[in-house]
């Protein structure tokens, strides 16, 4: 607010958007290289998504989703069933990423209550995790910088704090398991053994911890963690709010876990949001396996097993129609398959980054390229403001988190646009390194 008020960092009025670009009121085009906080997948204002929204808005705008249903919700549920794993056969609608997470954590706790295991109340989480800003999501997260003032409100979780080399550099999907993985896993196993009988779920962002700094882990390590959690009678919950819908190069991060040969790796609950509507409207979905659904069935009709959780705009028809259209576009335009075209451009960028001495931990996965940049002690201005301004001046939206800068453009971004974004990023980072007052 202070930066805006003093004119140091004015907000940019945006008039319209198309594909990978935003256009401001002066007519300047800005490449949305972080997909407007990772939401935009199919490109801004995709005509098929816009048309679906317009058509649905003129037919049925909204109806409460208790005692009523409608075609867009049914179509979306069916469509999602074909996208995600068949074991994740049931779904619960909410409003955004945070509420998809809140629903998941409450479903997990009530699941254990409904099956008579009330002692299972704790969640194993990852250090640096971010699951949203509502109180439950803050409790599962370990993003001190965002949630410091609310410490007292957060419920206790069991954060797992792996050493730094756990978060890998390079082309993460190509790397071997991290060195010392067995030692790391024995520490992880100990966490479950020490708290035996009390753990409700392992709750994590699979493969990439987004807001915690685009920290990337090897699929081998994730798979090993899931296997340990599975052997300790707890649920496994994946927050795929950011990783879902193509971000890691496959439809979902869990698709890197060899699910055909290893169906036991399929999580019990999965949270989706952001890209689900292509980036147009807010929607949260929590998917569950059948055994979870069954534990809430009220055969006696006495409500004791009911999940008393719902939002006014649950399964809003316009939003469901937008999501159906966005999923159709993803499929028709093979946008997830086409993310393989990001790879050679990112690999080239990784090579060029090696010449910048202030840059370290360069890493990539699917549509995400990230790196950490040393603080320039001679500058009083934060890295984030410095880069944001330099980048928007050159027509690209970049917004670092702390000293971490990344690219995560819409899946539809063309090769030339991606190369341009990479070059501007390189330029901004070198300007930061060589700047002083
Ligand atoms: C992994 C993850 N989970 C949950 C959320 C919260 O989503 P929302 O901002 O839509 O509430 C985010 C937001 O960035 C996220 O990255």
Short mmCIF file of C-alpha atoms in Angstrom, two decimals, residues 61-432:
data_model
loop_
_atom_site.label_atom_id
_atom_site.label_comp_id
_atom_site.label_asym_id
_atom_site.label_seq_id
_atom_site.Cartn_x
_atom_site.Cartn_y
_atom_site.Cartn_z
CA UNK A 61 -26.80 -18.44 -13.40
CA UNK A 62 -26.96 -20.17 -10.04
CA UNK A 63 -28.96 -22.50 -7.84
CA UNK A 64 -28.07 -23.76 -4.37
CA UNK A 65 -26.36 -27.12 -4.56
CA UNK A 66 -28.31 -28.84 -1.80
CA UNK A 67 -31.36 -30.73 -2.95
CA UNK A 68 -30.68 -29.45 -6.49
CA UNK A 69 -28.26 -30.35 -9.22
CA UNK A 70 -27.64 -29.27 -12.81
CA UNK A 71 -26.06 -30.37 -16.07
CA UNK A 72 -22.79 -28.33 -15.87
CA UNK A 73 -21.90 -29.83 -12.46
CA UNK A 74 -22.70 -33.33 -13.68
CA UNK A 75 -20.71 -32.80 -16.88
CA UNK A 76 -17.72 -31.47 -14.95
CA UNK A 77 -17.77 -34.40 -12.51
CA UNK A 78 -17.83 -36.82 -15.45
CA UNK A 79 -15.11 -34.93 -17.29
CA UNK A 80 -12.84 -34.86 -14.22
CA UNK A 81 -13.32 -38.59 -13.71
CA UNK A 82 -11.70 -39.13 -17.10
CA UNK A 83 -8.82 -36.74 -16.28
CA UNK A 84 -7.85 -37.90 -12.85
CA UNK A 85 -7.39 -41.49 -11.67
CA UNK A 86 -10.47 -43.82 -11.67
CA UNK A 87 -9.85 -44.54 -7.98
CA UNK A 88 -10.62 -40.87 -7.24
CA UNK A 89 -14.25 -41.40 -8.03
CA UNK A 90 -16.03 -38.87 -5.76
CA UNK A 91 -15.75 -35.11 -5.62
CA UNK A 92 -16.67 -32.19 -3.40
CA UNK A 93 -17.06 -28.66 -4.81
CA UNK A 94 -15.80 -25.49 -3.11
CA UNK A 95 -14.66 -22.02 -4.11
CA UNK A 96 -10.89 -21.84 -4.60
CA UNK A 97 -7.60 -23.47 -3.63
CA UNK A 98 -7.80 -22.64 0.07
CA UNK A 99 -11.33 -23.98 0.46
CA UNK A 100 -10.45 -27.14 -1.49
CA UNK A 101 -7.68 -27.61 1.11
CA UNK A 102 -9.98 -26.80 4.07
CA UNK A 103 -12.51 -29.34 2.77
CA UNK A 104 -9.79 -31.98 2.36
CA UNK A 105 -8.42 -31.56 5.86
CA UNK A 106 -11.89 -31.62 7.42
CA UNK A 107 -12.92 -34.65 5.35
CA UNK A 108 -9.75 -36.43 6.52
CA UNK A 109 -10.39 -35.67 10.19
CA UNK A 110 -14.06 -36.58 9.99
CA UNK A 111 -13.22 -39.75 8.07
CA UNK A 112 -11.21 -41.01 11.06
CA UNK A 113 -13.98 -39.87 13.42
CA UNK A 114 -16.62 -41.69 11.36
CA UNK A 115 -14.62 -44.93 11.35
CA UNK A 116 -14.07 -44.71 15.12
CA UNK A 117 -10.39 -43.66 15.17
CA UNK A 118 -10.63 -40.27 16.85
CA UNK A 119 -7.01 -40.32 18.00
CA UNK A 120 -5.89 -39.63 14.43
CA UNK A 121 -5.80 -35.81 14.38
CA UNK A 122 -2.31 -34.85 13.21
CA UNK A 123 -1.05 -34.01 9.72
CA UNK A 124 2.47 -34.66 8.49
CA UNK A 125 3.40 -31.66 6.34
CA UNK A 126 6.47 -30.32 4.57
CA UNK A 127 8.55 -27.38 5.64
CA UNK A 128 8.14 -24.49 3.12
CA UNK A 129 4.65 -25.76 2.21
CA UNK A 130 1.93 -23.30 1.22
CA UNK A 131 -1.70 -24.42 1.06
CA UNK A 132 -3.59 -21.12 1.21
CA UNK A 133 -4.47 -18.31 3.59
CA UNK A 134 -7.51 -19.63 5.46
CA UNK A 135 -6.77 -20.78 9.01
CA UNK A 136 -6.69 -24.53 8.34
CA UNK A 137 -4.60 -24.09 5.22
CA UNK A 138 -2.22 -21.79 7.14
CA UNK A 139 -1.85 -24.48 9.79
CA UNK A 140 -0.82 -27.06 7.21
CA UNK A 141 1.56 -24.60 5.58
CA UNK A 142 4.94 -23.66 6.89
CA UNK A 143 5.34 -20.31 5.18
CA UNK A 144 6.48 -18.20 8.13
CA UNK A 145 6.83 -15.06 6.04
CA UNK A 146 3.17 -15.04 5.08
CA UNK A 147 1.57 -16.31 8.25
CA UNK A 148 3.77 -15.09 11.12
CA UNK A 149 1.17 -12.84 12.80
CA UNK A 150 -1.30 -15.73 13.03
CA UNK A 151 0.92 -18.27 14.80
CA UNK A 152 -1.47 -18.61 17.72
CA UNK A 153 -4.35 -19.59 15.45
CA UNK A 154 -2.53 -22.38 13.66
CA UNK A 155 -3.21 -25.92 14.84
CA UNK A 156 -0.29 -28.23 15.46
CA UNK A 157 1.08 -30.23 12.55
CA UNK A 158 4.17 -32.42 12.18
CA UNK A 159 6.40 -30.58 9.70
CA UNK A 160 9.09 -32.61 8.01
CA UNK A 161 12.17 -30.46 7.44
CA UNK A 162 14.53 -32.06 4.96
CA UNK A 163 18.02 -30.66 4.41
CA UNK A 164 18.57 -28.29 1.50
CA UNK A 165 19.83 -30.85 -1.00
CA UNK A 166 16.37 -32.45 -0.83
CA UNK A 167 15.21 -29.64 -3.14
CA UNK A 168 16.92 -30.49 -6.38
CA UNK A 169 18.56 -28.38 -9.06
CA UNK A 170 18.68 -28.97 -12.80
CA UNK A 171 16.17 -30.83 -14.89
CA UNK A 172 14.41 -32.39 -11.94
CA UNK A 173 12.55 -35.08 -13.80
CA UNK A 174 15.82 -36.37 -15.24
CA UNK A 175 17.69 -36.69 -12.00
CA UNK A 176 18.43 -39.71 -9.89
CA UNK A 177 17.08 -39.81 -6.33
CA UNK A 178 18.93 -37.28 -4.15
CA UNK A 179 22.04 -38.46 -2.36
CA UNK A 180 21.43 -39.63 1.16
CA UNK A 181 17.81 -40.42 0.37
CA UNK A 182 17.81 -43.49 2.63
CA UNK A 183 18.94 -41.45 5.67
CA UNK A 184 16.33 -38.86 4.90
CA UNK A 185 13.65 -41.51 4.67
CA UNK A 186 14.61 -43.12 7.94
CA UNK A 187 14.06 -39.73 9.60
CA UNK A 188 10.70 -39.48 7.81
CA UNK A 189 9.79 -43.00 8.98
CA UNK A 190 10.68 -42.05 12.54
CA UNK A 191 8.16 -39.21 12.44
CA UNK A 192 5.41 -41.76 11.77
CA UNK A 193 6.70 -44.23 14.36
CA UNK A 194 7.00 -41.61 17.12
CA UNK A 195 3.44 -40.45 16.49
CA UNK A 196 1.95 -43.87 15.82
CA UNK A 197 -1.85 -43.97 15.99
CA UNK A 198 -2.16 -40.16 15.88
CA UNK A 199 -1.51 -39.29 12.24
CA UNK A 200 -4.56 -38.51 10.14
CA UNK A 201 -2.76 -37.81 6.87
CA UNK A 202 0.35 -36.92 4.96
CA UNK A 203 -0.65 -33.59 3.36
CA UNK A 204 1.67 -32.17 0.72
CA UNK A 205 2.17 -30.33 -2.55
CA UNK A 206 3.51 -33.10 -4.78
CA UNK A 207 6.81 -32.48 -6.63
CA UNK A 208 6.79 -28.67 -6.51
CA UNK A 209 6.32 -26.47 -3.46
CA UNK A 210 5.04 -23.34 -5.19
CA UNK A 211 4.70 -20.27 -2.98
CA UNK A 212 7.38 -21.70 -0.64
CA UNK A 213 9.89 -20.95 -3.42
CA UNK A 214 9.30 -23.34 -6.36
CA UNK A 215 11.19 -26.02 -4.49
CA UNK A 216 11.29 -29.21 -6.55
CA UNK A 217 11.66 -32.79 -5.38
CA UNK A 218 12.44 -35.92 -7.35
CA UNK A 219 9.50 -38.24 -8.11
CA UNK A 220 11.54 -41.11 -6.60
CA UNK A 221 11.59 -39.35 -3.25
CA UNK A 222 7.89 -38.48 -3.37
CA UNK A 223 7.09 -42.09 -4.20
CA UNK A 224 9.18 -43.32 -1.26
CA UNK A 225 7.45 -40.90 1.13
CA UNK A 226 4.03 -42.05 -0.09
CA UNK A 227 5.06 -45.68 0.44
CA UNK A 228 6.11 -44.99 4.05
CA UNK A 229 2.90 -43.08 4.80
CA UNK A 230 0.84 -45.91 3.27
CA UNK A 231 2.41 -48.44 5.62
CA UNK A 232 1.36 -46.36 8.67
CA UNK A 233 -2.41 -46.41 8.30
CA UNK A 234 -2.88 -42.77 7.38
CA UNK A 235 -4.46 -40.95 4.46
CA UNK A 236 -2.44 -39.37 1.68
CA UNK A 237 -3.57 -35.96 0.46
CA UNK A 238 -2.07 -34.19 -2.53
CA UNK A 239 -2.61 -30.45 -2.93
CA UNK A 240 -2.47 -30.19 -6.73
CA UNK A 241 -3.91 -26.67 -6.74
CA UNK A 242 -0.80 -25.39 -8.52
CA UNK A 243 0.64 -28.59 -10.04
CA UNK A 244 -2.64 -29.72 -11.63
CA UNK A 245 -3.58 -29.42 -15.30
CA UNK A 246 -0.21 -29.72 -16.95
CA UNK A 247 2.13 -27.60 -14.86
CA UNK A 248 4.66 -30.41 -14.29
CA UNK A 249 4.49 -31.67 -17.89
CA UNK A 250 1.84 -34.30 -17.11
CA UNK A 251 -1.81 -33.72 -16.33
CA UNK A 252 -1.14 -34.03 -12.58
CA UNK A 253 2.00 -34.37 -10.46
CA UNK A 254 0.71 -37.72 -9.22
CA UNK A 255 0.96 -39.00 -12.80
CA UNK A 256 4.74 -39.09 -12.30
CA UNK A 257 4.27 -41.82 -9.67
CA UNK A 258 3.90 -44.82 -11.92
CA UNK A 259 0.24 -45.24 -10.96
CA UNK A 260 -0.51 -47.99 -13.45
CA UNK A 261 1.99 -50.37 -11.86
CA UNK A 262 1.56 -48.91 -8.40
CA UNK A 263 -2.11 -48.06 -7.77
CA UNK A 264 -1.31 -47.86 -4.04
CA UNK A 265 0.43 -44.55 -4.83
CA UNK A 266 -2.91 -42.96 -5.77
CA UNK A 267 -3.65 -40.40 -3.02
CA UNK A 268 -6.84 -40.71 -0.96
CA UNK A 269 -7.75 -37.07 -1.52
CA UNK A 270 -6.63 -34.53 -4.12
CA UNK A 271 -7.24 -30.76 -4.08
CA UNK A 272 -7.69 -28.95 -7.41
CA UNK A 273 -8.28 -25.31 -8.31
CA UNK A 274 -6.44 -22.57 -10.28
CA UNK A 275 -6.08 -24.06 -13.81
CA UNK A 276 -9.31 -26.06 -13.58
CA UNK A 277 -11.30 -23.23 -15.23
CA UNK A 278 -8.47 -22.34 -17.58
CA UNK A 279 -7.85 -19.33 -15.35
CA UNK A 280 -11.19 -17.58 -15.78
CA UNK A 281 -13.26 -18.09 -12.63
CA UNK A 282 -12.59 -19.43 -9.11
CA UNK A 283 -13.44 -23.05 -8.34
CA UNK A 284 -12.20 -25.62 -5.84
CA UNK A 285 -12.63 -29.36 -6.10
CA UNK A 286 -11.61 -32.01 -3.58
CA UNK A 287 -11.54 -35.50 -5.03
CA UNK A 288 -11.74 -38.57 -2.80
CA UNK A 289 -11.49 -42.30 -3.07
CA UNK A 290 -14.66 -44.36 -2.66
CA UNK A 291 -13.74 -45.63 0.83
CA UNK A 292 -13.79 -42.03 2.10
CA UNK A 293 -17.19 -41.37 0.51
CA UNK A 294 -18.55 -44.59 2.01
CA UNK A 295 -17.47 -43.56 5.51
CA UNK A 296 -19.83 -40.56 5.27
CA UNK A 297 -22.91 -42.49 4.12
CA UNK A 298 -25.71 -42.05 6.63
CA UNK A 299 -27.55 -45.31 6.46
CA UNK A 300 -29.53 -44.47 9.60
CA UNK A 301 -30.45 -41.01 8.22
CA UNK A 302 -29.49 -39.50 11.57
CA UNK A 303 -26.83 -37.12 10.19
CA UNK A 304 -24.09 -38.30 12.51
CA UNK A 305 -21.80 -39.04 9.58
CA UNK A 306 -22.75 -36.00 7.49
CA UNK A 307 -20.00 -33.66 6.34
CA UNK A 308 -21.45 -30.32 7.43
CA UNK A 309 -19.46 -28.09 5.12
CA UNK A 310 -20.72 -26.07 2.18
CA UNK A 311 -20.39 -22.73 0.45
CA UNK A 312 -23.15 -20.54 -0.99
CA UNK A 313 -21.77 -20.72 -4.53
CA UNK A 314 -20.96 -24.45 -4.44
CA UNK A 315 -20.82 -25.84 -8.00
CA UNK A 316 -21.92 -22.57 -9.57
CA UNK A 317 -23.20 -23.51 -13.06
CA UNK A 318 -21.35 -20.72 -14.91
CA UNK A 319 -18.06 -21.73 -13.31
CA UNK A 320 -18.67 -25.44 -13.97
CA UNK A 321 -19.41 -24.61 -17.61
CA UNK A 322 -16.17 -22.62 -17.82
CA UNK A 323 -14.24 -25.56 -16.35
CA UNK A 324 -15.79 -28.05 -18.80
CA UNK A 325 -14.88 -25.79 -21.72
CA UNK A 326 -11.32 -25.24 -20.43
CA UNK A 327 -10.77 -28.99 -20.04
CA UNK A 328 -12.09 -29.53 -23.54
CA UNK A 329 -9.66 -26.94 -24.92
CA UNK A 330 -6.75 -28.51 -23.04
CA UNK A 331 -7.61 -31.81 -24.69
CA UNK A 332 -8.45 -30.55 -28.20
CA UNK A 333 -5.35 -28.39 -28.45
CA UNK A 334 -3.11 -31.07 -26.81
CA UNK A 335 -1.81 -28.32 -24.54
CA UNK A 336 -0.37 -30.66 -21.91
CA UNK A 337 1.49 -32.72 -24.52
CA UNK A 338 2.76 -29.48 -26.05
CA UNK A 339 4.48 -28.48 -22.81
CA UNK A 340 7.32 -30.77 -23.98
CA UNK A 341 8.15 -27.88 -26.35
CA UNK A 342 9.07 -25.79 -23.27
CA UNK A 343 11.90 -28.18 -22.48
CA UNK A 344 14.56 -27.30 -25.08
CA UNK A 345 14.01 -23.58 -24.48
CA UNK A 346 14.32 -23.99 -20.71
CA UNK A 347 17.40 -26.21 -21.08
CA UNK A 348 19.04 -23.52 -23.19
CA UNK A 349 18.12 -20.91 -20.55
CA UNK A 350 19.59 -23.12 -17.81
CA UNK A 351 22.84 -23.27 -19.80
CA UNK A 352 22.96 -19.48 -20.18
CA UNK A 353 22.22 -18.98 -16.50
CA UNK A 354 25.43 -20.80 -15.62
CA UNK A 355 27.37 -17.70 -16.67
CA UNK A 356 25.63 -15.58 -14.00
CA UNK A 357 27.57 -15.91 -10.75
CA UNK A 358 24.74 -14.55 -8.57
CA UNK A 359 22.32 -17.24 -9.69
CA UNK A 360 22.13 -20.67 -8.10
CA UNK A 361 19.85 -23.70 -7.79
CA UNK A 362 18.56 -23.36 -11.33
CA UNK A 363 15.81 -25.91 -11.85
CA UNK A 364 12.99 -26.83 -14.20
CA UNK A 365 10.02 -29.14 -14.42
CA UNK A 366 7.33 -29.06 -17.11
CA UNK A 367 6.24 -25.45 -17.57
CA UNK A 368 8.23 -24.17 -14.58
CA UNK A 369 11.72 -22.69 -14.65
CA UNK A 370 13.06 -21.35 -11.34
CA UNK A 371 16.24 -20.10 -9.72
CA UNK A 372 17.50 -18.41 -6.58
CA UNK A 373 19.40 -15.14 -6.88
CA UNK A 374 21.89 -13.77 -4.33
CA UNK A 375 20.83 -10.59 -2.63
CA UNK A 376 22.50 -7.48 -4.00
CA UNK A 377 23.61 -5.84 -0.75
CA UNK A 378 24.21 -2.51 -2.50
CA UNK A 379 20.52 -2.14 -3.35
CA UNK A 380 17.94 -1.00 -0.82
CA UNK A 381 15.10 -1.94 -3.16
CA UNK A 382 13.76 -5.48 -2.85
CA UNK A 383 14.55 -8.03 -5.55
CA UNK A 384 10.85 -8.42 -6.21
CA UNK A 385 10.18 -4.72 -6.93
CA UNK A 386 13.37 -4.38 -8.94
CA UNK A 387 12.51 -7.27 -11.23
CA UNK A 388 8.81 -6.45 -11.49
CA UNK A 389 9.59 -2.94 -12.73
CA UNK A 390 12.42 -3.88 -15.10
CA UNK A 391 10.38 -6.74 -16.55
CA UNK A 392 7.13 -4.82 -17.08
CA UNK A 393 9.15 -2.08 -18.79
CA UNK A 394 10.17 -4.75 -21.28
CA UNK A 395 6.62 -6.10 -21.61
CA UNK A 396 6.67 -9.17 -19.40
CA UNK A 397 5.06 -9.95 -16.07
CA UNK A 398 7.58 -11.42 -13.60
CA UNK A 399 7.02 -11.39 -9.86
CA UNK A 400 9.72 -13.06 -7.75
CA UNK A 401 8.99 -14.63 -4.38
CA UNK A 402 11.74 -13.48 -2.00
CA UNK A 403 15.04 -14.07 -3.85
CA UNK A 404 13.49 -16.70 -6.13
CA UNK A 405 12.48 -15.85 -9.69
CA UNK A 406 10.58 -18.12 -12.02
CA UNK A 407 8.68 -18.52 -15.27
CA UNK A 408 5.35 -20.34 -15.40
CA UNK A 409 3.50 -19.00 -18.47
CA UNK A 410 0.17 -20.25 -19.83
CA UNK A 411 0.44 -23.69 -21.45
CA UNK A 412 -0.48 -22.16 -24.83
CA UNK A 413 2.57 -19.86 -24.87
CA UNK A 414 4.40 -20.04 -28.20
CA UNK A 415 8.10 -20.95 -28.56
CA UNK A 416 9.12 -17.42 -29.64
CA UNK A 417 7.23 -15.86 -26.70
CA UNK A 418 8.82 -18.30 -24.28
CA UNK A 419 12.31 -17.55 -25.64
CA UNK A 420 11.61 -13.84 -25.32
CA UNK A 421 10.44 -14.31 -21.71
CA UNK A 422 13.60 -16.31 -20.91
CA UNK A 423 15.84 -13.66 -22.46
CA UNK A 424 14.15 -10.84 -20.58
CA UNK A 425 14.43 -12.80 -17.33
CA UNK A 426 18.15 -13.30 -17.96
CA UNK A 427 18.55 -9.61 -18.72
CA UNK A 428 16.65 -8.49 -15.59
CA UNK A 429 18.61 -10.85 -13.34
CA UNK A 430 21.96 -9.65 -14.74
CA UNK A 431 20.88 -6.02 -14.33
CA UNK A 432 20.01 -6.76 -10.69
#
